[in-house]
Coordinates of C-alpha atoms and ligand atoms in Angstrom, one line a residue:
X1 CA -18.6 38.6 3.7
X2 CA -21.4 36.6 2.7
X3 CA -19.1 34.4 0.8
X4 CA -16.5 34.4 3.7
X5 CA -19.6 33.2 6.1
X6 CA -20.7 30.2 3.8
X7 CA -16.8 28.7 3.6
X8 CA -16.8 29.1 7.0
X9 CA -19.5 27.0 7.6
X10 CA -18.1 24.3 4.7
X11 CA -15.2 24.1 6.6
X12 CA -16.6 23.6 9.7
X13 CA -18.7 21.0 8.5
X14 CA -15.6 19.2 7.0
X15 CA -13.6 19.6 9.6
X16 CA -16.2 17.4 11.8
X17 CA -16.8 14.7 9.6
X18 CA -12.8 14.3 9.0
X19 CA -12.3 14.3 12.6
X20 CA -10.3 11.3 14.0
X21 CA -10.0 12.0 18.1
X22 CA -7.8 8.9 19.8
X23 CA -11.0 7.6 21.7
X24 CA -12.3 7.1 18.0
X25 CA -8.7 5.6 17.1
X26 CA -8.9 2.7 19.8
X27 CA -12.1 1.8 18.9
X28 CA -11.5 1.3 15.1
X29 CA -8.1 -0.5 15.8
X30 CA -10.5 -2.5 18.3
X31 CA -12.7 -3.7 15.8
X32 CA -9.9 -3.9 13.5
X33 CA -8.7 -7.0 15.7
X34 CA -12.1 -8.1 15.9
X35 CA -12.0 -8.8 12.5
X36 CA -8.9 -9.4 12.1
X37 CA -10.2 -13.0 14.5
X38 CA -13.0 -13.3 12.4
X39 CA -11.0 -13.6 9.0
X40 CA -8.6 -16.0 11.0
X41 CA -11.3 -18.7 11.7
X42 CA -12.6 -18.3 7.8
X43 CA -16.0 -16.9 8.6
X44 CA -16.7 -16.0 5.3
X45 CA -18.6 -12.9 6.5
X46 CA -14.9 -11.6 7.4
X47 CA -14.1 -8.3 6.2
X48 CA -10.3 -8.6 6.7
X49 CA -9.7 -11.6 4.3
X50 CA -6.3 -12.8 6.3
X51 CA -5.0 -14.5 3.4
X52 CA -2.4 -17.0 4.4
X53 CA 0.8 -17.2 2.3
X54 CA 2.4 -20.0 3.0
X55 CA 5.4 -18.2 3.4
X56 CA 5.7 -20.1 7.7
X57 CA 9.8 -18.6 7.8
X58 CA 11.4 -15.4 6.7
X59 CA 15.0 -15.1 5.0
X60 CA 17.5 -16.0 7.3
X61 CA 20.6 -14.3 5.7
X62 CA 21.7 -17.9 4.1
X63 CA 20.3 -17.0 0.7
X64 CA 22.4 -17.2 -1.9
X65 CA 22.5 -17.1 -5.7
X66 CA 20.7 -15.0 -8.7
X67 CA 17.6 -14.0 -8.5
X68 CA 14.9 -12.3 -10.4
X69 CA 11.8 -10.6 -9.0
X70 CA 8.5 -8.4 -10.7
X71 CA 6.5 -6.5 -8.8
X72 CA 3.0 -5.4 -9.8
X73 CA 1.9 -2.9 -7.6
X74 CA -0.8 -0.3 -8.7
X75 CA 0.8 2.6 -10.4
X76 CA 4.2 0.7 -11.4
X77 CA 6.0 -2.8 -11.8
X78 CA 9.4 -3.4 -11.2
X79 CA 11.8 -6.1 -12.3
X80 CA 14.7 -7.0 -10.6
X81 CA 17.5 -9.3 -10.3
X82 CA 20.0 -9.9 -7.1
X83 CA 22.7 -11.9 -6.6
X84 CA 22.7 -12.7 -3.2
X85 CA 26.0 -14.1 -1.4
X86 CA 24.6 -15.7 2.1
X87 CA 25.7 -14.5 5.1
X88 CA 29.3 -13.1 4.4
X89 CA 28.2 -11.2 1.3
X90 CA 24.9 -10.6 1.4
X91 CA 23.2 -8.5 -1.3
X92 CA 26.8 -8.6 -3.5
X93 CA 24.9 -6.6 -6.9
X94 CA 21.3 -5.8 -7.6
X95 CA 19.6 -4.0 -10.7
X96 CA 16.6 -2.9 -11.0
X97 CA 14.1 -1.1 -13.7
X98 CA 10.9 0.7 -13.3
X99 CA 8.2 0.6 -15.9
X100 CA 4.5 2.8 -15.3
X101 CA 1.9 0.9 -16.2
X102 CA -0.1 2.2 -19.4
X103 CA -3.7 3.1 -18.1
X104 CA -5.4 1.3 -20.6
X105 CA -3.9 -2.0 -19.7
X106 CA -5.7 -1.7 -16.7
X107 CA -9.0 -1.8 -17.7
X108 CA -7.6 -3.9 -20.7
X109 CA -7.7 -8.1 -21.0
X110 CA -6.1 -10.3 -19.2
X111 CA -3.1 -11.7 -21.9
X112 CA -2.4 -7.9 -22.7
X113 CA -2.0 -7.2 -19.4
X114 CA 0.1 -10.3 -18.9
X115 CA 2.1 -9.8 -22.0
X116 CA 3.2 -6.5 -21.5
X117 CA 4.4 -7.3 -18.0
X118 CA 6.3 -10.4 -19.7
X119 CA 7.8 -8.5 -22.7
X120 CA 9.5 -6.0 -19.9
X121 CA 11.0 -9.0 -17.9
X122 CA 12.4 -10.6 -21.2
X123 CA 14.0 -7.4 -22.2
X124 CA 15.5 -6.9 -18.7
X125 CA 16.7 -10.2 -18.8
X126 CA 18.3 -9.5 -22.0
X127 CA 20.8 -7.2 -20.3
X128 CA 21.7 -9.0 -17.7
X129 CA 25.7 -8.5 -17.2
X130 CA 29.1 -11.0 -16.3
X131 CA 28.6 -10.1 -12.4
X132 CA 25.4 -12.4 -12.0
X133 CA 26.2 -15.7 -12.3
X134 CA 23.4 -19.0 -12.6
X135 CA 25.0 -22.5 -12.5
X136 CA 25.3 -24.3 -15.5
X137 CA 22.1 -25.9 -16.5
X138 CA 19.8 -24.1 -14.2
X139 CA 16.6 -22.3 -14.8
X140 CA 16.1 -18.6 -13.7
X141 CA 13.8 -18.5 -11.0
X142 CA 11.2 -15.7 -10.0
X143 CA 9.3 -14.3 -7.4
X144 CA 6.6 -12.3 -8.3
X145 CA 5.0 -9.8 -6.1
X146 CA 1.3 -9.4 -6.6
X147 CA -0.3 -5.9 -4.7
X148 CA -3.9 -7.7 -5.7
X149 CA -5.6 -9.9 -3.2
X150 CA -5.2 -13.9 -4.3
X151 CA -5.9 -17.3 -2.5
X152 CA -2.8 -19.2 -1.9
X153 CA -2.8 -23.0 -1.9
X154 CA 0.8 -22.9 -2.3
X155 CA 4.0 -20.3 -2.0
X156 CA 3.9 -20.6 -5.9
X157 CA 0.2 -20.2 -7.0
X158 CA -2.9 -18.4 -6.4
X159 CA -6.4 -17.1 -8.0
X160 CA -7.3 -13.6 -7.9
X161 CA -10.1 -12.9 -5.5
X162 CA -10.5 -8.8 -7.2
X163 CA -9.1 -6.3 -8.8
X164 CA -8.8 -3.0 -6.8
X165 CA -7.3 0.2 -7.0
X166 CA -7.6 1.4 -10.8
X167 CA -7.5 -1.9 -11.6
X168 CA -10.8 -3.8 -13.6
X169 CA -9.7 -6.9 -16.3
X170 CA -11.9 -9.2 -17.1
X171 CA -11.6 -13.0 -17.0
X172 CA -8.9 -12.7 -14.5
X173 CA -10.5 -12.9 -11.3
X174 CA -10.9 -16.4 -10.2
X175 CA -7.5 -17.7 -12.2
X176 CA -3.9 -18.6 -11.5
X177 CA -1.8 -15.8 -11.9
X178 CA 1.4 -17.3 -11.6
X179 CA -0.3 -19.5 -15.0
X180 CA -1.0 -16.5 -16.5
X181 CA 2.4 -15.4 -15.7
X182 CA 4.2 -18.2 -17.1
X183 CA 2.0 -18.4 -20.2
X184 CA 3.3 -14.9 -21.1
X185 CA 6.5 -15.9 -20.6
X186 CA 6.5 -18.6 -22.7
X187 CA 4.9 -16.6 -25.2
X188 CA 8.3 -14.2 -25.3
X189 CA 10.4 -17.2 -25.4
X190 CA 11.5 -16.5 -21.3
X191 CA 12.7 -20.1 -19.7
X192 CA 11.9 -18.7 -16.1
X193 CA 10.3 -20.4 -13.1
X194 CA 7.9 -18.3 -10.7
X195 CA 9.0 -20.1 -7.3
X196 CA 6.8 -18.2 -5.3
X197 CA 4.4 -15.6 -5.3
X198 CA 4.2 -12.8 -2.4
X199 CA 1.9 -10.0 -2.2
X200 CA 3.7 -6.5 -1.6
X201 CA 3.1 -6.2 1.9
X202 CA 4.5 -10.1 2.3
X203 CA 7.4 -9.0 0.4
X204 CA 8.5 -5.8 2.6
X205 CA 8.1 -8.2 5.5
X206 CA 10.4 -10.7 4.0
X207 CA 12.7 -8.1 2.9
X208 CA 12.5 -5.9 6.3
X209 CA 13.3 -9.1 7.7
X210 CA 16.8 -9.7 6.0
X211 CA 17.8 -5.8 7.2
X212 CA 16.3 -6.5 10.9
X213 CA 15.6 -9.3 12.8
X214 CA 12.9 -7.9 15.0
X215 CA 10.6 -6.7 12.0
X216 CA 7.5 -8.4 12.7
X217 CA 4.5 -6.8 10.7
X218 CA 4.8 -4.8 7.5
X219 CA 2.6 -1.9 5.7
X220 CA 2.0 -0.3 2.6
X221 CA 1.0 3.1 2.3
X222 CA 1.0 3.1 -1.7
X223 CA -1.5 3.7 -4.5
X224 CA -3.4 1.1 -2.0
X225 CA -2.7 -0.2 1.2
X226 CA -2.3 -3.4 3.1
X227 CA -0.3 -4.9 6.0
X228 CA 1.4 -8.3 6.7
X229 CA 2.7 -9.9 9.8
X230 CA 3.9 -12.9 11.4
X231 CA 1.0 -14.7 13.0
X232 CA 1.4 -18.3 15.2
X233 CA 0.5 -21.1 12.9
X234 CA -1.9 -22.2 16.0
X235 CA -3.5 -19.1 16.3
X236 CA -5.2 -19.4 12.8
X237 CA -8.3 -21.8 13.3
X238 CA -8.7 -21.3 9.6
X239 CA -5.4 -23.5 9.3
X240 CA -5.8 -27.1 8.2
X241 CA -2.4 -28.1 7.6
X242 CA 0.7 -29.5 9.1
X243 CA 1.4 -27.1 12.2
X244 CA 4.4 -25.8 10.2
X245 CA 8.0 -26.2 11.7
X246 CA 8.9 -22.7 12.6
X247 CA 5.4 -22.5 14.5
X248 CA 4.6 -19.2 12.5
X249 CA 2.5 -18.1 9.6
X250 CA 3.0 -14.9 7.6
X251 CA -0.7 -13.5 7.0
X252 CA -1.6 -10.9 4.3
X253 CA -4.6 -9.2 5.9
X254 CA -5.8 -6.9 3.3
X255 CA -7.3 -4.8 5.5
X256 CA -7.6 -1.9 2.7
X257 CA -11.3 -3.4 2.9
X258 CA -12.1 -3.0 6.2
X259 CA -15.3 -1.2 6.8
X260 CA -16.5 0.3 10.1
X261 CA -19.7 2.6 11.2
X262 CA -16.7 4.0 13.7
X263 CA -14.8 5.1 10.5
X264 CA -15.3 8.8 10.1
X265 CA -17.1 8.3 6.4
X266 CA -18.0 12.0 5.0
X267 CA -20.3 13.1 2.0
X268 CA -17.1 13.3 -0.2
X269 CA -16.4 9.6 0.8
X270 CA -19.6 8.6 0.5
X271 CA -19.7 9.8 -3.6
X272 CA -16.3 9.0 -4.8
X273 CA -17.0 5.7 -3.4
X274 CA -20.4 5.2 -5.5
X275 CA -18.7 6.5 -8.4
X276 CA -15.7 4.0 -8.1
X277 CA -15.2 1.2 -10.0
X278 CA -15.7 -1.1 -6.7
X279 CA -18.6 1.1 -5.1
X280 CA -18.8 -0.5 -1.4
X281 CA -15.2 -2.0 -1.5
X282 CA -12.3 -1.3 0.2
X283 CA -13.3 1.8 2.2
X284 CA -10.4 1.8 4.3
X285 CA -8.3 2.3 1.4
X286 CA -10.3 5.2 0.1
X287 CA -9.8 7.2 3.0
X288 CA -6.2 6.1 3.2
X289 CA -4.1 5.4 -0.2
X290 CA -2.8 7.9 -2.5
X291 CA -4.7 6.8 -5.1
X292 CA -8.1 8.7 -3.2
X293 CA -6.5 11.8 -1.2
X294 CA -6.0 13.7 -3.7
X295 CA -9.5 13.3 -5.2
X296 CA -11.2 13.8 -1.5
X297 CA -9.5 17.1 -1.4
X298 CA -10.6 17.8 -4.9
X299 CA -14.4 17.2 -4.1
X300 CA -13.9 19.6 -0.8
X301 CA -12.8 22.3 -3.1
X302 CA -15.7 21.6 -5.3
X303 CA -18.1 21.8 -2.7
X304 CA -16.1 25.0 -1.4
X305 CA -16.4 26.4 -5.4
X306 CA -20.3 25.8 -5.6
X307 CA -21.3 26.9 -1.9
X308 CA -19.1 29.5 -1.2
X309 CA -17.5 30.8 -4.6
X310 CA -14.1 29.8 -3.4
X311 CA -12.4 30.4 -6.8
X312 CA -14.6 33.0 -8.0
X313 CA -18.1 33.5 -9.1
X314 CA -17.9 30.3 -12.1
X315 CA -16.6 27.3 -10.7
X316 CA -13.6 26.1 -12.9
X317 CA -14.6 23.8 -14.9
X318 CA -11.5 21.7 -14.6
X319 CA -12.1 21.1 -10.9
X320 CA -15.0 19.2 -11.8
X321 CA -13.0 16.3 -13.1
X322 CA -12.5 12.7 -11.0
X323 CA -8.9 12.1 -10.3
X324 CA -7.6 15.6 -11.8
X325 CA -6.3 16.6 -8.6
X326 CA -3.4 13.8 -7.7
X327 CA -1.7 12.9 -4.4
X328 CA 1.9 13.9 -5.0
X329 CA 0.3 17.6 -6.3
X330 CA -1.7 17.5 -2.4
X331 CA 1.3 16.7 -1.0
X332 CA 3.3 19.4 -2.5
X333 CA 0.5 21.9 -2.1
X334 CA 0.5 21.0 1.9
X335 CA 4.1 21.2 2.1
X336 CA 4.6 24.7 0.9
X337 CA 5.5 27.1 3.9
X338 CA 6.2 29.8 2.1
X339 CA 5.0 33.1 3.2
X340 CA 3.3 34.1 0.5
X341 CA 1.9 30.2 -1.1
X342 CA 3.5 30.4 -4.2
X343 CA 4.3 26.8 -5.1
X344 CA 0.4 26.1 -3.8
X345 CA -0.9 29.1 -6.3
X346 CA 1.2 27.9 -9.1
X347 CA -0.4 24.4 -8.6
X348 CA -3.6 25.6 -8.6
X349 CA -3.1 27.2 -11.6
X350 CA -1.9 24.6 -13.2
X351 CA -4.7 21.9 -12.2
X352 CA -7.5 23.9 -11.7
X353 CA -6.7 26.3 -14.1
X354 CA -7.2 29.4 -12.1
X355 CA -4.6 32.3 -11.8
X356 CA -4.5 35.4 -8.8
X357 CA -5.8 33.2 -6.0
X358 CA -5.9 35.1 -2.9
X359 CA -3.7 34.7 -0.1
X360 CA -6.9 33.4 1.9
X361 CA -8.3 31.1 -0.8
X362 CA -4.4 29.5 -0.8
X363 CA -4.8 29.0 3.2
X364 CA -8.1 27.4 3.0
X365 CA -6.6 24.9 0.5
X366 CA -3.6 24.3 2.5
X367 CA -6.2 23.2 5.6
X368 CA -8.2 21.0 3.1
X369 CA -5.1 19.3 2.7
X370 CA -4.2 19.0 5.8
X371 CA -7.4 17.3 7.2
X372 CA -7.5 14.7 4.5
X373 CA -3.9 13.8 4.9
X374 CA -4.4 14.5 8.8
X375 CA -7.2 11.7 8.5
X376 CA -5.7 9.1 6.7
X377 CA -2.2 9.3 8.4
X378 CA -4.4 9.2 12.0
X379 CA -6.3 5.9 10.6
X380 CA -3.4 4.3 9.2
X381 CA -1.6 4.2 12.7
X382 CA -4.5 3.3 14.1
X383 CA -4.0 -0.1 11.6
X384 CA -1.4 0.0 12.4
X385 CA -1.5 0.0 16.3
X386 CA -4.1 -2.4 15.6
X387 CA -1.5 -5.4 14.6
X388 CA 0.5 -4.3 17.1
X389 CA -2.6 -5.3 19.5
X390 CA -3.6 -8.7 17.8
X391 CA 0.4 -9.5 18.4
X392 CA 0.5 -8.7 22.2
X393 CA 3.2 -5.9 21.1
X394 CA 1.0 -3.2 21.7
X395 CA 2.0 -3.0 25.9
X396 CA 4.6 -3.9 28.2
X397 CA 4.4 -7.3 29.6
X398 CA 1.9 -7.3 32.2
X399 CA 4.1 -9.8 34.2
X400 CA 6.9 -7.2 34.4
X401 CA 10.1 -7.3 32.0
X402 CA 10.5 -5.2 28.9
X403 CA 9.0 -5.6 25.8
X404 CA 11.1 -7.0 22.9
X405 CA 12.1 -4.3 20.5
X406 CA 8.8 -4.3 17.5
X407 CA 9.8 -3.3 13.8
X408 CA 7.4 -2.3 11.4
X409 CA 8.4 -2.0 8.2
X410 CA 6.7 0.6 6.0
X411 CA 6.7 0.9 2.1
X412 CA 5.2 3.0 -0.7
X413 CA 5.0 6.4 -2.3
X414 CA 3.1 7.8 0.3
X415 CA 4.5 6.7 3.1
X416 CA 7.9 7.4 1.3
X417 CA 7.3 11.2 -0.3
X418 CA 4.8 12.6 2.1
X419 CA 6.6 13.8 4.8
X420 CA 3.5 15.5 6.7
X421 CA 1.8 12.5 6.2
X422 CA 4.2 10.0 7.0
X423 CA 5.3 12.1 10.5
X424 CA 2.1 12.2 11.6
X425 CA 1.9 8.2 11.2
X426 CA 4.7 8.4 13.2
X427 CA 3.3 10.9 15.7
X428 CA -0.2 9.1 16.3
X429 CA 1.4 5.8 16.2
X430 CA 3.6 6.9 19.4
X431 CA 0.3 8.5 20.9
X432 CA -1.6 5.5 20.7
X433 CA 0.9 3.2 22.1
X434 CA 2.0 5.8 24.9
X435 CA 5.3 6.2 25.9
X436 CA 6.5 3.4 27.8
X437 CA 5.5 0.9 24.7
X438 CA 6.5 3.2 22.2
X439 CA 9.8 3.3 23.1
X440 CA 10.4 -0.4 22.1
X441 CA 8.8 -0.1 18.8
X442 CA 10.3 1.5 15.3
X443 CA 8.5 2.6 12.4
X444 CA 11.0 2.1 9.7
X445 CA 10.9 2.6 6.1
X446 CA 12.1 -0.5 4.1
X447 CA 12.3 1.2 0.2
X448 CA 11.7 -1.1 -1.9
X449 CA 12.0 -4.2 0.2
X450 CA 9.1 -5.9 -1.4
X451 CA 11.3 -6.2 -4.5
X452 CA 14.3 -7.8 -2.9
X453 CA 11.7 -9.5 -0.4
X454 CA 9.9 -11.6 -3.4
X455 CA 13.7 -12.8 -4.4
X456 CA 14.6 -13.4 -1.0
X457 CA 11.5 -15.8 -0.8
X458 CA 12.3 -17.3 -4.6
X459 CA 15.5 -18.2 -3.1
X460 CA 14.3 -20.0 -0.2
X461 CA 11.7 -21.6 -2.3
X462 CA 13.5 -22.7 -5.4
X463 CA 13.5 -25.8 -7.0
X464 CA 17.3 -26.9 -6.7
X465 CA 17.0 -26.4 -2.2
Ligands
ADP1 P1 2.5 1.0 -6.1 O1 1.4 1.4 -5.3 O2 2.2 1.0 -7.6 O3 3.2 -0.2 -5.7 P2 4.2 3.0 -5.0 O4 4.3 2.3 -3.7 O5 5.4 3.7 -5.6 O6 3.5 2.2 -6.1 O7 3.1 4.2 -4.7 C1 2.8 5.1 -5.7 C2 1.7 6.0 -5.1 O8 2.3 6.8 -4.1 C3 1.2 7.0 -6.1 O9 0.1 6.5 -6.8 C4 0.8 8.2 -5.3 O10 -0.5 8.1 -4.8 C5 1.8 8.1 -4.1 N1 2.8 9.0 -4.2 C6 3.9 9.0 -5.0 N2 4.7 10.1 -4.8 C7 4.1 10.9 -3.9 C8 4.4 12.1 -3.4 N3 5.4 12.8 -3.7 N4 3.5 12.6 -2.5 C9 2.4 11.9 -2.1 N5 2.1 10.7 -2.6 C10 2.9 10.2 -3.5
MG2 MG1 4.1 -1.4 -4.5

């Protein structure tokens, strides 16, 4: 009973410092827009960086020819190759081939990073079949999708600003990626030219774009998270340049490091933050991205184990390790409905290493789950409602007349496998915007459209246009 009393009371506790009511929603996607302004006129104080990437119009259809793409995202990269057949034919074949990244590369140097990425591309290359066709006398061209925050001075280079997610190499920050890139290449003996480089969430717009013509921002809900939309060129003080032709200006916001005192930051935050490898960075991301909700709900059971002998009167010693606990094992724990828990116990087992949990200790970690998932879903839309708001798409005209149909398009493992945690996205996304507005906008998911976005963008970029 005593026990019962003192989980209680963790819960409770947890419970209020997870909690994300919509008054609390409006004013982080307030703030969000806030800085969202700031980034735009290049105070350097900015949290949300607003990267511009000189990518100023979207694929049209027109595109046409083979293309190759690579995207590095956090967990995986991806080559692939398209031949695309302008507006009759469209996408006529694609391929594509999914490599994990080893852990130690990420923490490793710079060229073996670089190399590895560049060996896989050759060897795709290698097979690639009769159906894709390059002109004689033509290079292959590439664009390469880069989930890492870089500054742009052209659709075709850019300097690392920081590693994130699991990601710390080196010598890298500061330099060209698309040099490092084509060094490797050369290095395998690849005769390929990067014709532009997109970051992931620049990609999905660019690839949402060619599937729907009103997609207008787009988000990734992946190991890490960011969004993209289209901004006008003149609403960028920032923006030196020629006013480009179309009037627009895709920005990457990278708003994984946007930091609030209105975001709901709890002692578990607080600690896996400190003990991350970017302590202070990107704390938007921690309490969003599947690389961190698995470990928050690891640290709640913790706490639960020491305070209130939730798995017995040691605490397993397995459940005292960072990152043990991973997002898709959450998600599969939250979605089991069974009577009885089974797929949750057998999960526990597995990760924590304890057998014969009780019915009640499998319901307690079910609601963990569910208020960490809850959270991050209920913060996400609230980014996302905030882009929505900086882009006057947020209401229905105030002069009368409807509002034009809004597409988001959404990508990454999370947002793709977790179904709890993708609806409620949803859900809150519709709540926020209330009914009349949220009948004119669609959450859609655009699988895999970075890749076929960051060819899209090669295409319209390459050297023989
Ligand atoms: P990347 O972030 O490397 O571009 P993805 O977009 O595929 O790659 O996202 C991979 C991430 O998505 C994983 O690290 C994990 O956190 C999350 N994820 C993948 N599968 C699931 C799942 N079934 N349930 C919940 N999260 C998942
Ligand atoms: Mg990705």
């Amino acid at each position: 009973a005593e026990r019962r009393r003192r989980a209680a009371a963790v819960i409770e506790e947890v419970e209020s410092s997870l909690a994300t009511p919509t008054a609390l929603l409006r004013g982080i996607a307030d703030a969000m827009v806030a800085e969202m302004e700031r980034g735009l006129r290049g105070d350097i104080h900015a949290q949300l960086k607003m990267l511009i990437s000189y990518v100023d119009s979207l694929p049209t259809g027109d595109e046409h020819g083979l293309f190759y793409a690579l995207d590095l995202g956090g967990t995986n990269f991806r080559v692939l190759r398209v031949q695309l057949g302008g507006k009759e034919k469209r996408v006529v074949k694609q391929q594509y081939e999914e490599v994990s990244i080893p852990p130690h590369l990420m923490v490793g140097t710079s060229m073996e990073l670089f190399d590895f990425i560049a060996a896989a591309l050759a060897k795709f290359v290698g097979t690639e079949g009769e159906d894709f066709q390059l002109p004689e006398g033509r290079q292959r061209e590439l664009g390469f999708t880069f989930s890492f925050p870089a500054n742009q001075t052209s659709i075709s280079s850019g300097t690392l600003i920081k590693w994130t997610k699991g990601f710390s190499i080196n010598g890298t920050v500061g330099e060209d990626v698309v040099s490092e890139l084509s060094r490797a290449m050369e290095r395998q003996g690849l005769d390929m030219k990067v014709t532009a480089l997109v970051n992931d969430t620049v990609g999905t717009l660019a690839g949402g774009r060619y599937m729907d013509n009103d997609v207008v921002a787009a988000v990734i809900l992946g190991t890490g998270t960011n969004a993209a939309y289209v901004e006008h060129a003149n609403a960028i003080p920032k923006w030196t340049g020629l006013l480009p032709k179309s009037g627009n200006m895709v920005i990457n916001t990278e708003w994984g490091s946007f930091k609030s005192n209105k975001l709901p930051l709890s002692e578990y935050d607080k600690a896996m933050d400190f003990e991350s490898l970017n302590p202070g960075e990107q704390i938007y991301e921690k309490m969003i991205s599947g690389m961190y909700l698995g470990e928050i709900v690891r640290r709640i059971l913790l706490k639960l184990a020491h305070e209130a002998s939730l798995f017995g009167d040691v605490v397993p010693p397995k459940l005292e390790l960072p990152f043990i606990l991973r997002t898709p094992d959450m998600a599969a724990m939250h979605h089991d409905s069974s009577h009885d828990l089974k797929t949750l116990g057998a999960k526990l087992k597995d990760i924590v290493g304890v057998a014969d949990t009780s019915l009640e200790v499998r319901y307690i970690t079910r609601h963990i789950c569910d208020l960490v998932a809850e959270r991050a879903a209920r913060l996400a839309a609230a980014g996302v409602y905030s882009i929505l708001k900086k882009i006057g798409r947020d209401k229905v005209p105030s002069g009368g007349g409807k509002m034009p149909r809004t597409v988001v398009a959404l990508d990454g493992g999370l947002y793709e496998h977790y179904k709890k945690f993708s609806s409620c996205v949803e859900a809150t996304l519709t709540d926020l915007l209330g009914e009349e507005a949220s009948s004119s906008v669609v959450a859609k998911l655009a699988n895999d459209g970075s890749g076929i976005g960051a060819a899209l963008l090669a295409a319209s970029h390459s050297q023989y246009q």
